[in-house]
């Protein structure tokens, strides 16, 4: 199985649905250590990607993700819009067609590089990077071991979810939560939590 145009579209649609469903939870997490808009930021952004995809005749899976990224950058004001936007644009740009598990792993790694280039966060800073980094590592390892897309994506989703949980004891060193200093400790990072949704939905659509 390759990561093709229908799968790329299904992934973006599944993220939009998951963000819609989890919007209030993401907002609650952001209310604790930020300004309470992470759920609404992503809901607005991914709802806009659905509209953008409706009018698109994609030339391949990369074009779908590039379009989604551009839409997120233009529609989301918060920090997460440009970060996720650049990530999806980078994944789109890196994705060959057809893309097997190893190629998708490298494209997802390019997405992480884009997040880090823009946000300058290191692992352990209590951000998106803390879920995305272990997810890419798990995806790569699974792909190198010969796993198919569903299996590699499931391993990545599990790693991202664990990475999000592991942000709880961390002190935020980037973004709005860093203004809280030690008071950011003891809360799960909203962005790492939404990144876990991004990887969980990838596992779901590749398994379907
Ligand atoms: P804002 O902080 O502008 O209100 P959001 O609430 O939508 O934007 O997103 C907050 C999330 O963005 C945080 O939980 C964190 O995971 C992520 N984030 C913030 N700054 C950075 C950064 N420099 N690098 C990576 N992720 C970041
Ligand atoms: Mg916020």
Short mmCIF file of C-alpha atoms and ligand atoms in Angstrom, two decimals:
data_model
loop_
_atom_site.label_atom_id
_atom_site.label_comp_id
_atom_site.label_asym_id
_atom_site.label_seq_id
_atom_site.Cartn_x
_atom_site.Cartn_y
_atom_site.Cartn_z
CA UNK A 1 0.00 0.00 0.00
CA UNK A 2 1.23 3.48 -0.92
CA UNK A 3 0.31 6.86 0.44
CA UNK A 4 -1.68 8.19 -2.51
CA UNK A 5 -3.98 11.13 -3.24
CA UNK A 6 -7.17 9.59 -1.78
CA UNK A 7 -5.28 8.71 1.42
CA UNK A 8 -3.86 12.22 1.71
CA UNK A 9 -7.38 13.66 1.35
CA UNK A 10 -8.77 11.15 3.84
CA UNK A 11 -6.05 12.10 6.32
CA UNK A 12 -6.82 15.83 6.18
CA UNK A 13 -10.57 15.13 6.46
CA UNK A 14 -9.95 12.81 9.44
CA UNK A 15 -7.81 15.45 11.17
CA UNK A 16 -10.58 18.01 10.66
CA UNK A 17 -13.12 15.60 12.17
CA UNK A 18 -10.87 14.71 15.11
CA UNK A 19 -10.13 18.37 15.84
CA UNK A 20 -13.86 19.12 15.73
CA UNK A 21 -14.53 16.29 18.17
CA UNK A 22 -11.64 17.16 20.51
CA UNK A 23 -11.96 20.93 20.22
CA UNK A 24 -13.16 21.52 23.78
CA UNK A 25 -10.46 19.26 25.25
CA UNK A 26 -7.73 21.09 23.31
CA UNK A 27 -9.15 24.40 24.47
CA UNK A 28 -9.28 23.22 28.09
CA UNK A 29 -5.63 22.22 27.93
CA UNK A 30 -4.75 25.59 26.42
CA UNK A 31 -6.82 27.39 29.07
CA UNK A 32 -4.62 25.84 31.76
CA UNK A 33 -1.26 26.97 30.34
CA UNK A 34 -2.11 29.31 27.45
CA UNK A 35 -4.93 31.51 26.23
CA UNK A 36 -7.62 28.89 25.60
CA UNK A 37 -7.77 29.10 21.82
CA UNK A 38 -5.91 25.99 20.59
CA UNK A 39 -9.11 24.04 19.91
CA UNK A 40 -10.81 26.90 18.09
CA UNK A 41 -7.64 27.78 16.18
CA UNK A 42 -7.31 24.26 14.79
CA UNK A 43 -11.06 23.86 14.26
CA UNK A 44 -11.15 27.01 12.15
CA UNK A 45 -7.99 26.08 10.27
CA UNK A 46 -8.93 22.51 9.41
CA UNK A 47 -12.52 23.46 8.54
CA UNK A 48 -10.97 25.83 6.00
CA UNK A 49 -8.79 23.03 4.61
CA UNK A 50 -11.96 21.05 3.84
CA UNK A 51 -13.33 23.92 1.78
CA UNK A 52 -9.97 24.31 0.05
CA UNK A 53 -9.85 20.59 -0.80
CA UNK A 54 -13.37 20.68 -2.22
CA UNK A 55 -12.19 23.01 -4.97
CA UNK A 56 -8.91 21.24 -5.64
CA UNK A 57 -7.97 18.90 -8.50
CA UNK A 58 -4.84 17.53 -6.80
CA UNK A 59 -1.94 16.34 -8.94
CA UNK A 60 -0.81 13.96 -6.17
CA UNK A 61 -0.78 13.42 -2.38
CA UNK A 62 1.86 16.13 -1.97
CA UNK A 63 -0.41 18.73 -3.56
CA UNK A 64 -3.18 17.88 -1.08
CA UNK A 65 -0.91 18.38 1.93
CA UNK A 66 0.70 21.51 0.49
CA UNK A 67 -2.75 23.03 -0.03
CA UNK A 68 -3.77 22.12 3.52
CA UNK A 69 -0.59 23.72 4.88
CA UNK A 70 -1.06 26.93 2.93
CA UNK A 71 -4.64 27.14 4.14
CA UNK A 72 -3.63 26.66 7.79
CA UNK A 73 -1.03 29.43 7.51
CA UNK A 74 -3.57 31.85 6.07
CA UNK A 75 -6.50 30.98 8.38
CA UNK A 76 -4.98 30.44 11.83
CA UNK A 77 -3.67 33.40 13.79
CA UNK A 78 -2.18 31.49 16.75
CA UNK A 79 1.30 30.01 16.89
CA UNK A 80 -0.03 26.61 15.89
CA UNK A 81 -1.29 27.77 12.46
CA UNK A 82 2.08 28.63 10.95
CA UNK A 83 3.72 25.66 12.73
CA UNK A 84 1.26 23.07 11.41
CA UNK A 85 0.99 24.96 8.13
CA UNK A 86 4.72 24.81 7.50
CA UNK A 87 4.77 21.18 8.61
CA UNK A 88 2.12 20.11 6.08
CA UNK A 89 3.71 22.18 3.32
CA UNK A 90 7.05 20.50 4.03
CA UNK A 91 5.48 17.03 4.08
CA UNK A 92 3.76 17.84 0.80
CA UNK A 93 6.96 19.09 -0.80
CA UNK A 94 8.95 16.05 0.36
CA UNK A 95 6.42 13.42 -0.67
CA UNK A 96 7.22 11.44 -3.80
CA UNK A 97 4.50 9.66 -5.68
CA UNK A 98 3.95 6.86 -5.03
CA UNK A 99 5.14 7.03 -1.42
CA UNK A 100 5.70 3.84 0.54
CA UNK A 101 6.34 3.68 4.29
CA UNK A 102 10.02 4.74 4.11
CA UNK A 103 9.23 7.71 1.87
CA UNK A 104 6.36 8.81 4.10
CA UNK A 105 8.65 8.53 7.14
CA UNK A 106 11.11 10.91 5.51
CA UNK A 107 8.33 13.32 4.51
CA UNK A 108 7.04 13.34 8.11
CA UNK A 109 10.61 14.01 9.25
CA UNK A 110 10.71 16.98 6.86
CA UNK A 111 7.52 18.21 8.56
CA UNK A 112 9.25 18.02 11.93
CA UNK A 113 12.27 19.88 10.55
CA UNK A 114 9.95 22.66 9.36
CA UNK A 115 8.32 22.96 12.79
CA UNK A 116 11.73 23.16 14.40
CA UNK A 117 13.10 25.65 11.86
CA UNK A 118 10.18 28.01 12.50
CA UNK A 119 9.62 27.54 16.24
CA UNK A 120 13.19 26.81 17.38
CA UNK A 121 11.90 24.34 19.98
CA UNK A 122 14.06 21.48 21.21
CA UNK A 123 12.66 18.18 22.44
CA UNK A 124 11.71 18.72 26.10
CA UNK A 125 10.50 22.31 25.60
CA UNK A 126 6.85 21.14 26.00
CA UNK A 127 5.63 21.75 22.45
CA UNK A 128 4.42 20.02 19.30
CA UNK A 129 8.03 18.81 18.89
CA UNK A 130 7.66 16.51 21.91
CA UNK A 131 4.99 14.42 20.19
CA UNK A 132 6.24 14.78 16.61
CA UNK A 133 9.82 13.69 17.37
CA UNK A 134 9.03 10.24 18.85
CA UNK A 135 6.34 9.74 16.20
CA UNK A 136 8.85 10.20 13.37
CA UNK A 137 11.37 7.95 15.14
CA UNK A 138 8.77 5.20 15.56
CA UNK A 139 7.53 5.55 11.97
CA UNK A 140 11.11 5.34 10.64
CA UNK A 141 12.01 2.33 12.75
CA UNK A 142 8.86 0.48 11.74
CA UNK A 143 9.39 1.30 8.06
CA UNK A 144 13.04 0.19 8.24
CA UNK A 145 11.86 -3.09 9.80
CA UNK A 146 9.61 -3.68 6.80
CA UNK A 147 6.29 -2.58 8.30
CA UNK A 148 3.48 -1.52 6.00
CA UNK A 149 1.84 1.91 6.20
CA UNK A 150 -0.88 0.97 8.73
CA UNK A 151 1.59 -0.67 11.10
CA UNK A 152 4.15 2.14 10.85
CA UNK A 153 1.46 4.78 11.34
CA UNK A 154 0.05 2.90 14.35
CA UNK A 155 3.51 2.81 15.95
CA UNK A 156 3.89 6.53 15.27
CA UNK A 157 0.47 7.30 16.77
CA UNK A 158 1.30 5.40 19.92
CA UNK A 159 4.63 7.20 20.22
CA UNK A 160 3.00 10.60 19.67
CA UNK A 161 0.37 9.86 22.34
CA UNK A 162 3.09 8.83 24.78
CA UNK A 163 5.08 11.95 23.84
CA UNK A 164 2.06 14.12 24.60
CA UNK A 165 1.58 12.42 27.99
CA UNK A 166 5.27 12.90 28.70
CA UNK A 167 4.89 16.69 28.40
CA UNK A 168 2.97 16.79 31.71
CA UNK A 169 6.00 17.05 34.02
CA UNK A 170 7.90 19.40 31.68
CA UNK A 171 8.31 23.14 32.12
CA UNK A 172 7.42 25.04 28.94
CA UNK A 173 10.35 26.84 27.33
CA UNK A 174 8.67 27.98 24.11
CA UNK A 175 5.40 29.64 23.24
CA UNK A 176 2.81 31.25 25.48
CA UNK A 177 3.03 28.54 28.17
CA UNK A 178 6.67 29.50 28.80
CA UNK A 179 5.44 32.77 30.34
CA UNK A 180 4.10 30.68 33.23
CA UNK A 181 7.55 29.34 34.13
CA UNK A 182 7.25 26.57 36.72
CA UNK A 183 3.47 26.91 36.77
CA UNK A 184 3.39 25.23 33.36
CA UNK A 185 4.53 22.00 35.07
CA UNK A 186 1.82 19.40 35.68
CA UNK A 187 -0.26 20.13 32.56
CA UNK A 188 -0.31 18.34 29.21
CA UNK A 189 0.77 20.51 26.30
CA UNK A 190 -2.12 21.34 23.95
CA UNK A 191 0.03 21.31 20.79
CA UNK A 192 1.62 17.95 21.61
CA UNK A 193 -1.92 16.66 22.20
CA UNK A 194 -3.14 17.84 18.79
CA UNK A 195 -0.03 16.32 17.17
CA UNK A 196 -1.07 12.99 18.70
CA UNK A 197 -4.43 13.43 16.90
CA UNK A 198 -2.59 14.11 13.64
CA UNK A 199 -0.72 10.80 13.92
CA UNK A 200 -3.69 8.81 15.29
CA UNK A 201 -5.81 9.85 12.30
CA UNK A 202 -2.99 8.82 9.94
CA UNK A 203 -3.07 5.37 11.57
CA UNK A 204 -6.86 5.23 11.22
CA UNK A 205 -7.04 6.21 7.54
CA UNK A 206 -4.19 3.91 6.51
CA UNK A 207 -5.84 1.01 8.36
CA UNK A 208 -9.28 1.61 6.83
P1 LIG B 1 -1.06 30.42 20.69
O1 LIG B 1 0.01 29.93 21.62
O2 LIG B 1 -0.59 31.50 19.77
O3 LIG B 1 -2.33 30.76 21.40
P2 LIG B 1 -2.17 27.84 19.99
O4 LIG B 1 -2.89 27.93 21.29
O5 LIG B 1 -3.01 27.50 18.82
O6 LIG B 1 -1.38 29.19 19.69
O7 LIG B 1 -1.04 26.75 20.08
C1 LIG B 1 -0.32 26.52 21.27
C2 LIG B 1 0.62 25.35 21.07
O8 LIG B 1 1.60 25.69 20.09
C3 LIG B 1 1.42 24.98 22.30
O9 LIG B 1 0.70 24.07 23.12
C4 LIG B 1 2.69 24.38 21.73
O10 LIG B 1 2.58 22.97 21.60
C5 LIG B 1 2.78 24.96 20.34
N1 LIG B 1 3.92 25.84 20.25
C6 LIG B 1 4.00 27.11 20.70
N2 LIG B 1 5.21 27.63 20.41
C7 LIG B 1 5.91 26.66 19.77
C8 LIG B 1 7.23 26.57 19.21
N3 LIG B 1 8.07 27.60 19.24
N4 LIG B 1 7.59 25.41 18.61
C9 LIG B 1 6.73 24.35 18.57
N5 LIG B 1 5.48 24.38 19.08
C10 LIG B 1 5.08 25.51 19.66
MG1 LIG B 2 -3.43 29.43 22.50
#
